[in-house]
Amino acid sequence: MKKLTEKEDQIMQVIWRLENAFIREVVAELQEPKPHYNTVATLIKILVKKGFLTSEKLGNTDRYRAIIPMEVYRQEQIKGIKEKYFGNSLPKMMAHFAKQENLSDQEIEELIGIIKSKNNKRS
């Protein structure tokens, strides 16, 4: 799966949140300083070519929606980070984040609970 540029990712975040959108709606949701309408339109056309978006003609304009769900894209990106930076080791990756983030006891307990519940489902 192709990787999104920073600007493409900003647009996809809006479309994932709205589920479908016209270009003007995407522009309205972007943070200041807002890019020009034509810039957003060009980026959306690129996202269609890359296979991230599809369009539906409504009158004179197109409404766009994501083909690739955010969860699928996120999983692919995390998998790539795990492989590239942590030798494909989930424990090493989790240890890195546990050390970098100043986790509270409650957050640690929450993570342990998630891991235990996942392991119990396998048994």
Tab-separated table of N, CA and C in Angstrom:
chain	number	residue	atom	x	y	z
A	1	MET	N	0.843	-1.174	0.000
A	1	MET	CA	0.000	0.000	0.000
A	1	MET	C	0.889	1.238	0.000
A	2	LYS	N	0.511	2.204	-0.818
A	2	LYS	CA	1.296	3.434	-0.897
A	2	LYS	C	1.139	4.243	0.381
A	3	LYS	N	2.178	5.003	0.671
A	3	LYS	CA	2.180	5.858	1.851
A	3	LYS	C	1.659	7.241	1.478
A	4	LEU	N	0.936	7.856	2.396
A	4	LEU	CA	0.410	9.197	2.184
A	4	LEU	C	1.464	10.249	2.530
A	5	THR	N	1.479	11.330	1.759
A	5	THR	CA	2.301	12.475	2.143
A	5	THR	C	1.591	13.164	3.310
A	6	GLU	N	2.262	14.116	3.939
A	6	GLU	CA	1.659	14.820	5.078
A	6	GLU	C	0.360	15.530	4.671
A	7	LYS	N	0.361	16.199	3.536
A	7	LYS	CA	-0.838	16.928	3.082
A	7	LYS	C	-1.948	15.963	2.680
A	8	GLU	N	-1.590	14.863	2.027
A	8	GLU	CA	-2.589	13.848	1.684
A	8	GLU	C	-3.202	13.264	2.944
A	9	ASP	N	-2.360	13.020	3.942
A	9	ASP	CA	-2.843	12.473	5.204
A	9	ASP	C	-3.835	13.423	5.868
A	10	GLN	N	-3.572	14.719	5.833
A	10	GLN	CA	-4.501	15.696	6.411
A	10	GLN	C	-5.863	15.613	5.741
A	11	ILE	N	-5.863	15.479	4.431
A	11	ILE	CA	-7.129	15.370	3.694
A	11	ILE	C	-7.829	14.063	4.025
A	12	MET	N	-7.070	12.972	4.064
A	12	MET	CA	-7.681	11.679	4.387
A	12	MET	C	-8.265	11.687	5.796
A	13	GLN	N	-7.590	12.338	6.744
A	13	GLN	CA	-8.127	12.413	8.109
A	13	GLN	C	-9.508	13.054	8.100
A	14	VAL	N	-9.672	14.110	7.303
A	14	VAL	CA	-10.975	14.786	7.208
A	14	VAL	C	-12.004	13.857	6.582
A	15	ILE	N	-11.650	13.225	5.486
A	15	ILE	CA	-12.615	12.362	4.792
A	15	ILE	C	-12.948	11.138	5.633
A	16	TRP	N	-11.986	10.565	6.318
A	16	TRP	CA	-12.294	9.443	7.218
A	16	TRP	C	-13.273	9.888	8.310
A	17	ARG	N	-13.071	11.088	8.827
A	17	ARG	CA	-13.947	11.586	9.891
A	17	ARG	C	-15.351	11.890	9.362
A	18	LEU	N	-15.447	12.509	8.183
A	18	LEU	CA	-16.746	12.887	7.617
A	18	LEU	C	-17.428	11.727	6.887
A	19	GLU	N	-16.665	10.716	6.536
A	19	GLU	CA	-17.098	9.537	5.782
A	19	GLU	C	-17.262	9.804	4.289
A	20	ASN	N	-17.801	10.946	3.910
A	20	ASN	CA	-17.792	11.383	2.519
A	20	ASN	C	-17.879	12.897	2.525
A	21	ALA	N	-17.307	13.517	1.498
A	21	ALA	CA	-17.237	14.974	1.525
A	21	ALA	C	-17.011	15.551	0.138
A	22	PHE	N	-17.498	16.765	-0.021
A	22	PHE	CA	-17.196	17.579	-1.186
A	22	PHE	C	-15.895	18.332	-0.882
A	23	ILE	N	-15.222	18.801	-1.922
A	23	ILE	CA	-13.953	19.502	-1.732
A	23	ILE	C	-14.126	20.685	-0.795
A	24	ARG	N	-15.192	21.452	-0.952
A	24	ARG	CA	-15.402	22.639	-0.101
A	24	ARG	C	-15.540	22.248	1.367
A	25	GLU	N	-16.118	21.069	1.631
A	25	GLU	CA	-16.237	20.593	3.012
A	25	GLU	C	-14.874	20.212	3.577
A	26	VAL	N	-14.040	19.617	2.730
A	26	VAL	CA	-12.691	19.257	3.160
A	26	VAL	C	-11.909	20.531	3.496
A	27	VAL	N	-11.972	21.517	2.610
A	27	VAL	CA	-11.272	22.786	2.849
A	27	VAL	C	-11.734	23.402	4.170
A	28	ALA	N	-13.039	23.398	4.408
A	28	ALA	CA	-13.595	24.001	5.626
A	28	ALA	C	-13.084	23.319	6.891
A	29	GLU	N	-12.786	22.020	6.820
A	29	GLU	CA	-12.345	21.253	7.989
A	29	GLU	C	-10.846	21.351	8.250
A	30	LEU	N	-10.080	21.776	7.264
A	30	LEU	CA	-8.628	21.846	7.423
A	30	LEU	C	-8.242	23.026	8.309
A	31	GLN	N	-7.121	22.877	9.014
A	31	GLN	CA	-6.656	23.916	9.936
A	31	GLN	C	-6.077	25.105	9.174
A	32	GLU	N	-6.068	26.237	9.864
A	32	GLU	CA	-5.474	27.460	9.325
A	32	GLU	C	-3.957	27.308	9.275
A	33	PRO	N	-3.285	27.878	8.342
A	33	PRO	CA	-3.820	28.563	7.175
A	33	PRO	C	-4.374	27.541	6.183
A	34	LYS	N	-5.621	27.728	5.784
A	34	LYS	CA	-6.284	26.776	4.892
A	34	LYS	C	-5.660	26.832	3.495
A	35	PRO	N	-5.438	25.664	2.914
A	35	PRO	CA	-4.925	25.654	1.540
A	35	PRO	C	-6.023	26.136	0.577
A	36	HIS	N	-5.618	26.581	-0.577
A	36	HIS	CA	-6.553	27.030	-1.604
A	36	HIS	C	-7.392	25.846	-2.093
A	37	TYR	N	-8.594	26.112	-2.492
A	37	TYR	CA	-9.523	25.101	-3.010
A	37	TYR	C	-8.851	24.265	-4.099
A	38	ASN	N	-8.166	24.935	-5.045
A	38	ASN	CA	-7.541	24.213	-6.163
A	38	ASN	C	-6.443	23.264	-5.686
A	39	THR	N	-5.735	23.652	-4.636
A	39	THR	CA	-4.689	22.788	-4.066
A	39	THR	C	-5.314	21.521	-3.500
A	40	VAL	N	-6.403	21.688	-2.762
A	40	VAL	CA	-7.106	20.530	-2.185
A	40	VAL	C	-7.669	19.656	-3.302
A	41	ALA	N	-8.237	20.277	-4.332
A	41	ALA	CA	-8.788	19.520	-5.466
A	41	ALA	C	-7.698	18.684	-6.137
A	42	THR	N	-6.510	19.260	-6.305
A	42	THR	CA	-5.394	18.525	-6.915
A	42	THR	C	-4.983	17.345	-6.044
A	43	LEU	N	-4.875	17.585	-4.735
A	43	LEU	CA	-4.497	16.500	-3.818
A	43	LEU	C	-5.555	15.398	-3.810
A	44	ILE	N	-6.808	15.761	-3.883
A	44	ILE	CA	-7.880	14.754	-3.907
A	44	ILE	C	-7.794	13.929	-5.190
A	45	LYS	N	-7.506	14.571	-6.306
A	45	LYS	CA	-7.343	13.824	-7.570
A	45	LYS	C	-6.183	12.837	-7.469
A	46	ILE	N	-5.103	13.248	-6.803
A	46	ILE	CA	-3.966	12.343	-6.587
A	46	ILE	C	-4.394	11.162	-5.717
A	47	LEU	N	-5.187	11.427	-4.680
A	47	LEU	CA	-5.658	10.358	-3.791
A	47	LEU	C	-6.583	9.387	-4.524
A	48	VAL	N	-7.345	9.889	-5.483
A	48	VAL	CA	-8.181	9.010	-6.312
A	48	VAL	C	-7.271	8.115	-7.161
A	49	LYS	N	-6.249	8.708	-7.793
A	49	LYS	CA	-5.309	7.932	-8.627
A	49	LYS	C	-4.562	6.888	-7.814
A	50	LYS	N	-4.212	7.234	-6.557
A	50	LYS	CA	-3.503	6.297	-5.686
A	50	LYS	C	-4.410	5.194	-5.155
A	51	GLY	N	-5.718	5.329	-5.347
A	51	GLY	CA	-6.649	4.303	-4.897
A	51	GLY	C	-7.147	4.480	-3.468
A	52	PHE	N	-6.941	5.661	-2.896
A	52	PHE	CA	-7.420	5.916	-1.535
A	52	PHE	C	-8.862	6.416	-1.519
A	53	LEU	N	-9.266	7.131	-2.583
A	53	LEU	CA	-10.600	7.719	-2.637
A	53	LEU	C	-11.335	7.295	-3.893
A	54	THR	N	-12.645	7.374	-3.819
A	54	THR	CA	-13.497	7.216	-4.989
A	54	THR	C	-14.451	8.398	-4.994
A	55	SER	N	-15.039	8.670	-6.157
A	55	SER	CA	-15.946	9.810	-6.240
A	55	SER	C	-17.301	9.387	-6.787
A	56	GLU	N	-18.280	10.180	-6.419
A	56	GLU	CA	-19.651	9.985	-6.888
A	56	GLU	C	-20.117	11.327	-7.418
A	57	LYS	N	-20.595	11.341	-8.655
A	57	LYS	CA	-21.055	12.584	-9.278
A	57	LYS	C	-22.432	12.929	-8.737
A	58	LEU	N	-22.544	14.131	-8.186
A	58	LEU	CA	-23.820	14.651	-7.699
A	58	LEU	C	-24.031	16.015	-8.348
A	59	GLY	N	-24.854	16.056	-9.381
A	59	GLY	CA	-25.028	17.303	-10.124
A	59	GLY	C	-23.742	17.658	-10.832
A	60	ASN	N	-23.255	18.875	-10.590
A	60	ASN	CA	-22.021	19.351	-11.242
A	60	ASN	C	-20.765	19.010	-10.473
A	61	THR	N	-20.914	18.446	-9.294
A	61	THR	CA	-19.743	18.270	-8.424
A	61	THR	C	-19.579	16.817	-7.996
A	62	ASP	N	-18.420	16.522	-7.453
A	62	ASP	CA	-18.118	15.167	-6.986
A	62	ASP	C	-18.086	15.138	-5.466
A	63	ARG	N	-18.582	14.040	-4.932
A	63	ARG	CA	-18.462	13.782	-3.491
A	63	ARG	C	-17.508	12.613	-3.362
A	64	TYR	N	-16.574	12.725	-2.427
A	64	TYR	CA	-15.508	11.744	-2.278
A	64	TYR	C	-15.686	10.941	-0.999
A	65	ARG	N	-15.286	9.675	-1.081
A	65	ARG	CA	-15.276	8.819	0.114
A	65	ARG	C	-14.064	7.912	0.038
A	66	ALA	N	-13.642	7.467	1.205
A	66	ALA	CA	-12.444	6.626	1.293
A	66	ALA	C	-12.746	5.210	0.812
A	67	ILE	N	-11.823	4.672	0.063
A	67	ILE	CA	-11.871	3.258	-0.324
A	67	ILE	C	-11.155	2.446	0.747
A	68	ILE	N	-10.034	2.989	1.215
A	68	ILE	CA	-9.225	2.309	2.230
A	68	ILE	C	-9.627	2.856	3.598
A	69	PRO	N	-10.157	2.010	4.477
A	69	PRO	CA	-10.526	2.485	5.814
A	69	PRO	C	-9.296	2.924	6.610
A	70	MET	N	-9.498	3.875	7.503
A	70	MET	CA	-8.393	4.389	8.317
A	70	MET	C	-7.713	3.258	9.081
A	71	GLU	N	-8.482	2.340	9.630
A	71	GLU	CA	-7.908	1.243	10.424
A	71	GLU	C	-6.958	0.394	9.576
A	72	VAL	N	-7.315	0.125	8.333
A	72	VAL	CA	-6.463	-0.672	7.442
A	72	VAL	C	-5.165	0.079	7.154
A	73	TYR	N	-5.278	1.373	6.849
A	73	TYR	CA	-4.080	2.178	6.575
A	73	TYR	C	-3.194	2.251	7.813
A	74	ARG	N	-3.812	2.495	8.963
A	74	ARG	CA	-3.054	2.602	10.217
A	74	ARG	C	-2.309	1.300	10.504
A	75	GLN	N	-2.983	0.158	10.331
A	75	GLN	CA	-2.332	-1.136	10.581
A	75	GLN	C	-1.130	-1.335	9.671
A	76	GLU	N	-1.273	-0.966	8.401
A	76	GLU	CA	-0.160	-1.109	7.455
A	76	GLU	C	1.030	-0.243	7.861
A	77	GLN	N	0.744	0.985	8.269
A	77	GLN	CA	1.819	1.899	8.652
A	77	GLN	C	2.517	1.425	9.925
A	78	ILE	N	1.750	0.975	10.896
A	78	ILE	CA	2.337	0.479	12.149
A	78	ILE	C	3.163	-0.776	11.885
A	79	LYS	N	2.649	-1.634	11.016
A	79	LYS	CA	3.399	-2.841	10.650
A	79	LYS	C	4.741	-2.459	10.030
A	80	GLY	N	4.746	-1.451	9.159
A	80	GLY	CA	5.979	-0.997	8.524
A	80	GLY	C	6.961	-0.422	9.537
A	81	ILE	N	6.450	0.344	10.488
A	81	ILE	CA	7.308	0.916	11.537
A	81	ILE	C	7.895	-0.200	12.396
A	82	LYS	N	7.060	-1.169	12.743
A	82	LYS	CA	7.533	-2.296	13.563
A	82	LYS	C	8.647	-3.054	12.845
A	83	GLU	N	8.467	-3.299	11.542
A	83	GLU	CA	9.482	-4.023	10.775
A	83	GLU	C	10.750	-3.206	10.609
A	84	LYS	N	10.595	-1.919	10.266
A	84	LYS	CA	11.741	-1.072	9.940
A	84	LYS	C	12.570	-0.678	11.159
A	85	TYR	N	11.901	-0.344	12.259
A	85	TYR	CA	12.615	0.222	13.402
A	85	TYR	C	12.775	-0.718	14.593
A	86	PHE	N	12.007	-1.807	14.627
A	86	PHE	CA	12.033	-2.672	15.817
A	86	PHE	C	12.271	-4.138	15.477
A	87	GLY	N	12.866	-4.395	14.298
A	87	GLY	CA	13.189	-5.770	13.925
A	87	GLY	C	11.973	-6.677	13.905
A	88	ASN	N	10.816	-6.103	13.566
A	88	ASN	CA	9.539	-6.822	13.511
A	88	ASN	C	9.147	-7.423	14.861
A	89	SER	N	9.613	-6.804	15.934
A	89	SER	CA	9.331	-7.297	17.280
A	89	SER	C	8.333	-6.380	17.986
A	90	LEU	N	7.145	-6.903	18.247
A	90	LEU	CA	6.145	-6.131	18.972
A	90	LEU	C	6.598	-5.828	20.401
A	91	PRO	N	7.181	-6.791	21.122
A	91	PRO	CA	7.659	-6.462	22.470
A	91	PRO	C	8.676	-5.315	22.483
A	92	LYS	N	9.607	-5.291	21.496
A	92	LYS	CA	10.584	-4.200	21.433
A	92	LYS	C	9.891	-2.868	21.159
A	93	MET	N	8.900	-2.893	20.272
A	93	MET	CA	8.181	-1.673	19.952
A	93	MET	C	7.402	-1.171	21.172
A	94	MET	N	6.721	-2.082	21.849
A	94	MET	CA	5.946	-1.703	23.033
A	94	MET	C	6.879	-1.203	24.144
A	95	ALA	N	8.031	-1.836	24.293
A	95	ALA	CA	8.996	-1.403	25.311
A	95	ALA	C	9.477	0.007	25.009
A	96	HIS	N	9.694	0.299	23.741
A	96	HIS	CA	10.118	1.642	23.344
A	96	HIS	C	9.077	2.676	23.776
A	97	PHE	N	7.816	2.418	23.448
A	97	PHE	CA	6.764	3.378	23.789
A	97	PHE	C	6.552	3.460	25.298
A	98	ALA	N	6.677	2.348	25.969
A	98	ALA	CA	6.516	2.355	27.427
A	98	ALA	C	7.606	3.205	28.083
A	99	LYS	N	8.828	3.157	27.516
A	99	LYS	CA	9.929	3.946	28.067
A	99	LYS	C	9.796	5.428	27.695
A	100	GLN	N	9.353	5.694	26.478
A	100	GLN	CA	9.259	7.072	25.992
A	100	GLN	C	8.101	7.840	26.620
A	101	GLU	N	6.986	7.160	26.793
A	101	GLU	CA	5.814	7.797	27.386
A	101	GLU	C	5.902	7.640	28.897
A	102	ASN	N	5.521	8.634	29.599
A	102	ASN	CA	5.532	8.542	31.051
A	102	ASN	C	4.176	7.979	31.483
A	103	LEU	N	4.044	6.647	31.390
A	103	LEU	CA	2.763	6.000	31.650
A	103	LEU	C	2.421	6.012	33.136
A	104	SER	N	1.155	6.293	33.403
A	104	SER	CA	0.673	6.222	34.791
A	104	SER	C	0.442	4.751	35.141
A	105	ASP	N	0.309	4.472	36.424
A	105	ASP	CA	0.010	3.099	36.858
A	105	ASP	C	-1.286	2.612	36.225
A	106	GLN	N	-2.256	3.498	36.123
A	106	GLN	CA	-3.544	3.133	35.526
A	106	GLN	C	-3.372	2.752	34.052
A	107	GLU	N	-2.566	3.507	33.305
A	107	GLU	CA	-2.331	3.196	31.894
A	107	GLU	C	-1.607	1.864	31.748
A	108	ILE	N	-0.650	1.598	32.627
A	108	ILE	CA	0.074	0.318	32.593
A	108	ILE	C	-0.893	-0.825	32.860
A	109	GLU	N	-1.737	-0.675	33.850
A	109	GLU	CA	-2.735	-1.706	34.170
A	109	GLU	C	-3.691	-1.924	32.996
A	110	GLU	N	-4.067	-0.831	32.346
A	110	GLU	CA	-4.962	-0.920	31.189
A	110	GLU	C	-4.310	-1.722	30.061
A	111	LEU	N	-3.034	-1.438	29.791
A	111	LEU	CA	-2.307	-2.179	28.757
A	111	LEU	C	-2.173	-3.659	29.119
A	112	ILE	N	-1.864	-3.943	30.364
A	112	ILE	CA	-1.752	-5.337	30.809
A	112	ILE	C	-3.091	-6.041	30.634
A	113	GLY	N	-4.170	-5.354	30.975
A	113	GLY	CA	-5.511	-5.928	30.805
A	113	GLY	C	-5.830	-6.238	29.349
A	114	ILE	N	-5.450	-5.353	28.449
A	114	ILE	CA	-5.677	-5.580	27.016
A	114	ILE	C	-4.895	-6.795	26.545
A	115	ILE	N	-3.638	-6.883	26.951
A	115	ILE	CA	-2.793	-8.015	26.547
A	115	ILE	C	-3.353	-9.324	27.103
A	116	LYS	N	-3.736	-9.316	28.377
A	116	LYS	CA	-4.287	-10.534	28.990
A	116	LYS	C	-5.589	-10.953	28.322
A	117	SER	N	-6.456	-10.006	28.010
A	117	SER	CA	-7.735	-10.370	27.385
A	117	SER	C	-7.504	-10.921	25.979
A	118	LYS	N	-6.517	-10.393	25.262
A	118	LYS	CA	-6.180	-10.888	23.927
A	118	LYS	C	-5.648	-12.317	24.028
A	119	ASN	N	-4.786	-12.578	25.036
A	119	ASN	CA	-4.227	-13.921	25.215
A	119	ASN	C	-5.312	-14.905	25.636
A	120	ASN	N	-6.275	-14.469	26.452
A	120	ASN	CA	-7.351	-15.359	26.875
A	120	ASN	C	-8.257	-15.754	25.713
A	121	LYS	N	-8.410	-14.905	24.724
A	121	LYS	CA	-9.245	-15.205	23.555
A	121	LYS	C	-8.607	-16.278	22.700
A	122	ARG	N	-7.261	-16.354	22.715
A	122	ARG	CA	-6.550	-17.371	21.932
A	122	ARG	C	-6.655	-18.755	22.550
A	123	SER	N	-6.778	-18.807	23.872
A	123	SER	CA	-6.739	-20.096	24.566
A	123	SER	C	-7.972	-20.920	24.319
